[in-house]
PDB file of C-alpha atoms and ligand atoms in Angstrom:
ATOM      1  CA  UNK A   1      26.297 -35.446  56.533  1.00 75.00           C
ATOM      2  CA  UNK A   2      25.033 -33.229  59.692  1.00 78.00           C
ATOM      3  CA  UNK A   3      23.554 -34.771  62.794  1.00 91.00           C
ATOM      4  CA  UNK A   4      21.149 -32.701  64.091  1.00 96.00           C
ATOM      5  CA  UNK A   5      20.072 -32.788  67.832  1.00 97.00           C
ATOM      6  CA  UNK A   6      16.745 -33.890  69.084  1.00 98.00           C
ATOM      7  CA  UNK A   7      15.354 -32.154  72.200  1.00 98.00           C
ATOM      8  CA  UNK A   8      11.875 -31.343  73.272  1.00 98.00           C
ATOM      9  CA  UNK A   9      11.040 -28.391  74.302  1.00 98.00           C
ATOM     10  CA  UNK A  10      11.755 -28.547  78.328  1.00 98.00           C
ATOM     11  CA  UNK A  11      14.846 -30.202  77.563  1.00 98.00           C
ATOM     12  CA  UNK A  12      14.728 -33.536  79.304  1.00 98.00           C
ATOM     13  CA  UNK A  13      14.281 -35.544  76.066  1.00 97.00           C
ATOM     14  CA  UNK A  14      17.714 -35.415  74.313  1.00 98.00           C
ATOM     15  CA  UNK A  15      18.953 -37.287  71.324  1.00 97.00           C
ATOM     16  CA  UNK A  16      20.335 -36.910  68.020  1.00 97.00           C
ATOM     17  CA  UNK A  17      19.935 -38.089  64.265  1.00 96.00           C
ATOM     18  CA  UNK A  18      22.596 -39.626  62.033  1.00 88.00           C
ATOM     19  CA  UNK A  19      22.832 -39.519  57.795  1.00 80.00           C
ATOM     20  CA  UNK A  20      20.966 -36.411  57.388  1.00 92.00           C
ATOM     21  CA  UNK A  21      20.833 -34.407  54.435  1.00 93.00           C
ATOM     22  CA  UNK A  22      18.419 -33.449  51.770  1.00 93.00           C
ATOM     23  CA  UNK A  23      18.695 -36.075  50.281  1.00 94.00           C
ATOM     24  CA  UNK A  24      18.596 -38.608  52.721  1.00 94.00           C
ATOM     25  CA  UNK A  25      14.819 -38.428  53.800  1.00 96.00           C
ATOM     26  CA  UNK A  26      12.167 -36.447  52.537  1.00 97.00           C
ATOM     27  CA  UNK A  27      10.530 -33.089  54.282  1.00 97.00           C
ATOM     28  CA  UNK A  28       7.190 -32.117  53.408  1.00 97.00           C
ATOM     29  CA  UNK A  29       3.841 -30.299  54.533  1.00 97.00           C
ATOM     30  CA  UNK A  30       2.013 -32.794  55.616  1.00 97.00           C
ATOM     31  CA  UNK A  31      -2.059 -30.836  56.018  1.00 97.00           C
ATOM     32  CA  UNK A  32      -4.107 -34.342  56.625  1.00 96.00           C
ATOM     33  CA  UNK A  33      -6.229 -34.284  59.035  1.00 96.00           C
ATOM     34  CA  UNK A  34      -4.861 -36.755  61.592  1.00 96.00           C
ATOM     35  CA  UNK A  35      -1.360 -34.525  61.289  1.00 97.00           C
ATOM     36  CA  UNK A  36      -3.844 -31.287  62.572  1.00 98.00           C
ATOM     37  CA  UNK A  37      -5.608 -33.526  65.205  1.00 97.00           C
ATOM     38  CA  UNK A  38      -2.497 -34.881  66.669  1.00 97.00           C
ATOM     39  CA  UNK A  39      -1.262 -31.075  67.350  1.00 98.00           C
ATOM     40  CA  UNK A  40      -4.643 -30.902  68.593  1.00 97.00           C
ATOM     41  CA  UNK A  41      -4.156 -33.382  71.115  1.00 96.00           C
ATOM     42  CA  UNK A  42      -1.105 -32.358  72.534  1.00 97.00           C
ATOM     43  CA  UNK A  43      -2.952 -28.836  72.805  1.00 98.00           C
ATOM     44  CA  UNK A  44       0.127 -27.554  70.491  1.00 98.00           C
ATOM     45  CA  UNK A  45      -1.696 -26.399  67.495  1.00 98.00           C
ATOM     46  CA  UNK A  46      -0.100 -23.119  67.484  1.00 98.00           C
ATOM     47  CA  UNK A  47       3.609 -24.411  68.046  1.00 98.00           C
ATOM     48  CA  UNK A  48       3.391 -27.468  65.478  1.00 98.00           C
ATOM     49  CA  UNK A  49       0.987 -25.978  62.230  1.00 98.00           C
ATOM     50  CA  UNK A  50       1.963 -23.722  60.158  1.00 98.00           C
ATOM     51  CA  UNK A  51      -1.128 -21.110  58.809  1.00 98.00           C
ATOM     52  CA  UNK A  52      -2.630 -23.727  56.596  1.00 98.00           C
ATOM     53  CA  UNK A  53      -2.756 -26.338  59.082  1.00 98.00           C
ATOM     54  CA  UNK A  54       0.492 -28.437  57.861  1.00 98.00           C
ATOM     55  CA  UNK A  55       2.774 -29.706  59.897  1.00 98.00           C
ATOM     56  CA  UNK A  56       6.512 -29.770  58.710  1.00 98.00           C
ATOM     57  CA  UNK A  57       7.639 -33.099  58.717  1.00 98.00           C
ATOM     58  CA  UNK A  58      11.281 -34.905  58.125  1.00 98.00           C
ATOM     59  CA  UNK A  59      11.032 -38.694  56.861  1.00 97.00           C
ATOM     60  CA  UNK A  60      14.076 -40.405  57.649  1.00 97.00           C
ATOM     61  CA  UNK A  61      14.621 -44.055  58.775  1.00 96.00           C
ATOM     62  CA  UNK A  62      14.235 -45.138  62.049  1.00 95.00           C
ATOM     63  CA  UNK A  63      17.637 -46.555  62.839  1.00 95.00           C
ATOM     64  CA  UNK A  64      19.165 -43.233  62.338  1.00 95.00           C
ATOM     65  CA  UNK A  65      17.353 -41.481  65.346  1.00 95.00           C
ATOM     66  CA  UNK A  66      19.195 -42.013  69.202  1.00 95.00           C
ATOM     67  CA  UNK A  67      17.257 -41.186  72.304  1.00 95.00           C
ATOM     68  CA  UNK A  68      20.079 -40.093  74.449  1.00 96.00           C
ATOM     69  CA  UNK A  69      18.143 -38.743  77.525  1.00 96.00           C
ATOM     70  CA  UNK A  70      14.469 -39.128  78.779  1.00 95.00           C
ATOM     71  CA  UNK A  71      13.476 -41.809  77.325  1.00 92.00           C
ATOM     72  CA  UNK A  72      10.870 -42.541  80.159  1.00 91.00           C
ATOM     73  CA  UNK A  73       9.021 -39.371  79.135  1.00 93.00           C
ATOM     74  CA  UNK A  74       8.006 -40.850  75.581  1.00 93.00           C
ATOM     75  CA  UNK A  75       4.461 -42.120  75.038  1.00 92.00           C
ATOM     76  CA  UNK A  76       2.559 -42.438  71.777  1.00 91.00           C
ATOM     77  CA  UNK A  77      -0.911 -42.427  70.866  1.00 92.00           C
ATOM     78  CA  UNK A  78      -2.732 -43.965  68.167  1.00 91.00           C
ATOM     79  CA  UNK A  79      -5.760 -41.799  66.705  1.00 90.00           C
ATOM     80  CA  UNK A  80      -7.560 -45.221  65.581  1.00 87.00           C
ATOM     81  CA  UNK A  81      -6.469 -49.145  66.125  1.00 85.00           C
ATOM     82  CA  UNK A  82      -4.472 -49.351  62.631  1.00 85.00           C
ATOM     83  CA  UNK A  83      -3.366 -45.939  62.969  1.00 88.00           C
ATOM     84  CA  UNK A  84       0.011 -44.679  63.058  1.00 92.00           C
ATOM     85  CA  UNK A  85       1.866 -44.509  66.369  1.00 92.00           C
ATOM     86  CA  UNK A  86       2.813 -40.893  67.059  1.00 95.00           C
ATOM     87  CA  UNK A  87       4.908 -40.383  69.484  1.00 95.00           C
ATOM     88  CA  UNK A  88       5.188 -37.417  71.987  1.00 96.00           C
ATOM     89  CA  UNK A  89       6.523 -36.681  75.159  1.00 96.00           C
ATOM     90  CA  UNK A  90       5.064 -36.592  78.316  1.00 95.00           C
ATOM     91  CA  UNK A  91       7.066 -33.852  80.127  1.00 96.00           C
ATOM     92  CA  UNK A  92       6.211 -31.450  77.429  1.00 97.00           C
ATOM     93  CA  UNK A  93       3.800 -32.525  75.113  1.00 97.00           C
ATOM     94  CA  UNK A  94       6.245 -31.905  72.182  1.00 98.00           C
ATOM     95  CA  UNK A  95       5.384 -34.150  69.628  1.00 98.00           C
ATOM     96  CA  UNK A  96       8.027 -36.164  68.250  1.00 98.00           C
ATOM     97  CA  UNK A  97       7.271 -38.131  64.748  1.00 97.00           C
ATOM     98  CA  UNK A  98       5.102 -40.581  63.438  1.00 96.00           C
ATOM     99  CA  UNK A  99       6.093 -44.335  63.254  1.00 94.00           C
ATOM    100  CA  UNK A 100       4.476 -47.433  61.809  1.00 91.00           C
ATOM    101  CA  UNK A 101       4.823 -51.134  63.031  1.00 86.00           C
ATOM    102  CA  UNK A 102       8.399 -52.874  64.066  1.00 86.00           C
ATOM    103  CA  UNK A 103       9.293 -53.952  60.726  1.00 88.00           C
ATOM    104  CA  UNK A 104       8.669 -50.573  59.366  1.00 93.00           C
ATOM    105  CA  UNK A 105      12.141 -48.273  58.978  1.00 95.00           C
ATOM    106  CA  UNK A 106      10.474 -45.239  58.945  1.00 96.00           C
ATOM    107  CA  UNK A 107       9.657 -42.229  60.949  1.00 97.00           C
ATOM    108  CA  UNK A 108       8.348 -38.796  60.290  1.00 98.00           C
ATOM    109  CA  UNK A 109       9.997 -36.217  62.576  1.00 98.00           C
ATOM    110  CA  UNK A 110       7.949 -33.749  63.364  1.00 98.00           C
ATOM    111  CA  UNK A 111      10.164 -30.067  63.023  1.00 98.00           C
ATOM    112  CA  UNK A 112       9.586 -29.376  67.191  1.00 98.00           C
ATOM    113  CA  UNK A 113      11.614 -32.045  68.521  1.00 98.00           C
ATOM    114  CA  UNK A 114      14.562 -31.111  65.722  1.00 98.00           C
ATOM    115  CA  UNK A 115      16.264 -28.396  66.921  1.00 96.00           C
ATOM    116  CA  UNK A 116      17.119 -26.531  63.942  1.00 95.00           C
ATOM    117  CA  UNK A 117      14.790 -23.963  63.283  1.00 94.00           C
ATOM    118  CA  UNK A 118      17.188 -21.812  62.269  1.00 94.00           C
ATOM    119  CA  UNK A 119      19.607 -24.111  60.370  1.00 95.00           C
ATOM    120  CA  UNK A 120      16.820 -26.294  59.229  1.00 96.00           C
ATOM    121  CA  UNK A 121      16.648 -25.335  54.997  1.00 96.00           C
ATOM    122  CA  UNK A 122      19.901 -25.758  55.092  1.00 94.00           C
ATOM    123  CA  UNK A 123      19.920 -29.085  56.735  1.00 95.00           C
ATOM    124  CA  UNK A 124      17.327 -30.699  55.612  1.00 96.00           C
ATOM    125  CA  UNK A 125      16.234 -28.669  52.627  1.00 95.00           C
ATOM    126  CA  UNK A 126      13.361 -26.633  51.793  1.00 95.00           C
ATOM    127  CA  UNK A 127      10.230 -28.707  52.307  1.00 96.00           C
ATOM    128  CA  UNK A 128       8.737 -30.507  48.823  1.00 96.00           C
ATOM    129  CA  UNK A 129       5.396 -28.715  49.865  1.00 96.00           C
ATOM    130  CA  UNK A 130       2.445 -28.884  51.177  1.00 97.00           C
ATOM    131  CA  UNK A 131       0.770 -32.112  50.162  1.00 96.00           C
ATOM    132  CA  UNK A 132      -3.330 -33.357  51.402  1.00 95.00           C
ATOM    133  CA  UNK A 133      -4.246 -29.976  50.552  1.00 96.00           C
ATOM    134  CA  UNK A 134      -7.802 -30.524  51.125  1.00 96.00           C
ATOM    135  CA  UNK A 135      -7.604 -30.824  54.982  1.00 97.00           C
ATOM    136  CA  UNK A 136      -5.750 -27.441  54.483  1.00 98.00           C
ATOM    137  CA  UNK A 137      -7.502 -24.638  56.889  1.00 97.00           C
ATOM    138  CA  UNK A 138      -7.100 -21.582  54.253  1.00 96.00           C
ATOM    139  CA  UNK A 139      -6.743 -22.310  50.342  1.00 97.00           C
ATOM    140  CA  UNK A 140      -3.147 -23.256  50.081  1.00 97.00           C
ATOM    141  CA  UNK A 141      -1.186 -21.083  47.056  1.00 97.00           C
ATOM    142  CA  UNK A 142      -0.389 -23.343  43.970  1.00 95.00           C
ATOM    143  CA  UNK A 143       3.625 -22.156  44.922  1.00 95.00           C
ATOM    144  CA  UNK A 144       3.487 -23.865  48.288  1.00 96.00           C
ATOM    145  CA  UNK A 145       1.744 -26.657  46.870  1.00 95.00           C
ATOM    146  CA  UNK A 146       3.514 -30.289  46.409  1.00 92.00           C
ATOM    147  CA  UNK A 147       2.906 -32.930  43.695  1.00 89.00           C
ATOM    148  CA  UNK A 148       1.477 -35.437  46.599  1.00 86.00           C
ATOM    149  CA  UNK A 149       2.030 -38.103  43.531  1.00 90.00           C
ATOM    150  CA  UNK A 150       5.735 -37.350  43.014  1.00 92.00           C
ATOM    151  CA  UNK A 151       6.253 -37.485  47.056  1.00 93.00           C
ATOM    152  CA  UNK A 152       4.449 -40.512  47.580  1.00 92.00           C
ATOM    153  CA  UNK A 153       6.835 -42.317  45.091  1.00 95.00           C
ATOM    154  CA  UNK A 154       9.826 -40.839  46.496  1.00 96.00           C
ATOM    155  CA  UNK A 155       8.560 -41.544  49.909  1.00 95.00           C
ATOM    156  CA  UNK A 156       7.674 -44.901  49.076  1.00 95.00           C
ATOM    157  CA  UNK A 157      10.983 -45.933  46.902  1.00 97.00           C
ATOM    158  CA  UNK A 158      13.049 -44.595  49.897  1.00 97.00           C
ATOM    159  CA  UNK A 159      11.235 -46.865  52.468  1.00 96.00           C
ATOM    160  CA  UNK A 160      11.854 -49.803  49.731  1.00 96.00           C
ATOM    161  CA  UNK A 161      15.717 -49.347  50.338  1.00 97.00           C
ATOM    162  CA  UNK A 162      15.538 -48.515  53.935  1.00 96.00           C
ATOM    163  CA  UNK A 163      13.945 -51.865  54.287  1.00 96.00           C
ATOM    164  CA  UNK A 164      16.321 -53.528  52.721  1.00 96.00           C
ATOM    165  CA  UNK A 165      19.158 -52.046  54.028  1.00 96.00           C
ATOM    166  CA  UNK A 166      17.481 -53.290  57.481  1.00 95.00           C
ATOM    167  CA  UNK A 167      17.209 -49.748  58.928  1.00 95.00           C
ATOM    168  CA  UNK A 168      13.988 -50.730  60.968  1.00 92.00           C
ATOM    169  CA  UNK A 169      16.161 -51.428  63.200  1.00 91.00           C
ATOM    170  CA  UNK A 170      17.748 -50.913  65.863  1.00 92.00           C
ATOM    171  CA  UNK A 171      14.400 -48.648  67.042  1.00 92.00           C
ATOM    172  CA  UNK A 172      14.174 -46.465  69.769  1.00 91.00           C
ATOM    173  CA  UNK A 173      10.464 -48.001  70.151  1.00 89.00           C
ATOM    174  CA  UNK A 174      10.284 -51.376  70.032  1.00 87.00           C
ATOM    175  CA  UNK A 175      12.456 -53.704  71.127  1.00 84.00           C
ATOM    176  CA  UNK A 176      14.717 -56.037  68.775  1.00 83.00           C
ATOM    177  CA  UNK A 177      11.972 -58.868  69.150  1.00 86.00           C
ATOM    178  CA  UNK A 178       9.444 -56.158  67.764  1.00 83.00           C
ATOM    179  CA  UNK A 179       7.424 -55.059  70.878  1.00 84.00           C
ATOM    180  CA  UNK A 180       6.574 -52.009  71.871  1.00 80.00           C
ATOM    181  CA  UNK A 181       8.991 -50.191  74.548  1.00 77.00           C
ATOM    182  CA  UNK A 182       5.677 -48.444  75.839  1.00 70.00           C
ATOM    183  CA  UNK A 183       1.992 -49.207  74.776  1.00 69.00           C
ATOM    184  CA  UNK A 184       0.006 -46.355  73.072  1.00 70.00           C
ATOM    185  CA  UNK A 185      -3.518 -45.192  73.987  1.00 75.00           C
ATOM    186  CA  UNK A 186      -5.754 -45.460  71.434  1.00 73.00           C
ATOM    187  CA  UNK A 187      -8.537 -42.571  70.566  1.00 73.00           C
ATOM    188  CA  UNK A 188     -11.880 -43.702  69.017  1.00 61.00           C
TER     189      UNK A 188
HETATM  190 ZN1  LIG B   1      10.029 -32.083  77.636  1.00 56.73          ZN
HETATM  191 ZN1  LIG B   2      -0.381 -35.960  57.963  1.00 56.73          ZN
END
């Protein structure tokens, strides 16, 4: 299966994945609205959503992502206390993925710190559409749209086997003990 390298956009955060394919995660559209205010925050809207306001995401487990350089230049901010952690870097604002709590093998890699723009349908495969439509910023076409049921259960029966294969770990953000490698600011 193809790694694909990780880099932000100034180039000082370098890594890579491992086990990627189509198969092996699950790329969507994701249009909520935390996905559009995240972008928002980094001041990146234009580089991160696409014309409807989705961002293209990659799930994949977390143990399958390496930081290889810059790791001091990650931070992560949570839009509300339970919310996800998303994690971005500082040098570049270049928004990285969105990750749950330690025991959690999951991240969603956002498309900016992959880089494979160019190789990225055939990498990863074409997204499974554009799911929370109604956050969308222009009516989405029925084409693009996803069946947010069928890619929740996918999503969800992918995480069940991640977790039991143990892939929450090792993480590139919390330590094996389960705390944070850097603690997030939260927004109100
Ligand atoms: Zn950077
Ligand atoms: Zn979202």
């Amino acid at each position: 299966m193809p790694e694909i390298k990780l880099k932000c956009s100034c180039g000082k955060v370098k890594g890579k994945t491992k086990n990627v394919n189509e198969s092996s995660g699950t790329r969507i559209m994701c249009c909520c609205d935390d996905c559009q205010s995240f972008a928002q925050y980094l001041n990146q809207e234009s580089s991160v959503l696409d014309q409807y306001g989705g961002t293209d995401i990659f799930q994949m487990p977390i143990s399958n992502i390496k930081i290889t350089e810059g790791i001091e230049q990650i931070s992560s901010v949570r839009l509300s206390a339970k919310g996800m952690y998303r994690r971005y870097t500082i040098c570049c604002n270049t928004p990285i993925g969105n990750t749950m709590g330690p025991g959690v093998p999951f991240i969603g890699v956002i498309h900016n710190f992959m880089d494979n723009a160019s190789t990225r349908d055939e990498e990863l495969g074409k997204n499974r559409g554009h799911i929370q439509t109604k956050f969308a910023r222009q009516e989405v076409p029925t084409e693009l749209k996803g069946s947010s049921l069928k890619i929740i259960l996918r999503s969800l029966s992918k995480l069940i086997v991640w977790k039991i294969k143990g892939l929450n770990k090792p993480s590139v953000f919390f330590d094996d003990n389960g705390k944070p490698i850097a603690k997030p600011n939260i927004l109100n």
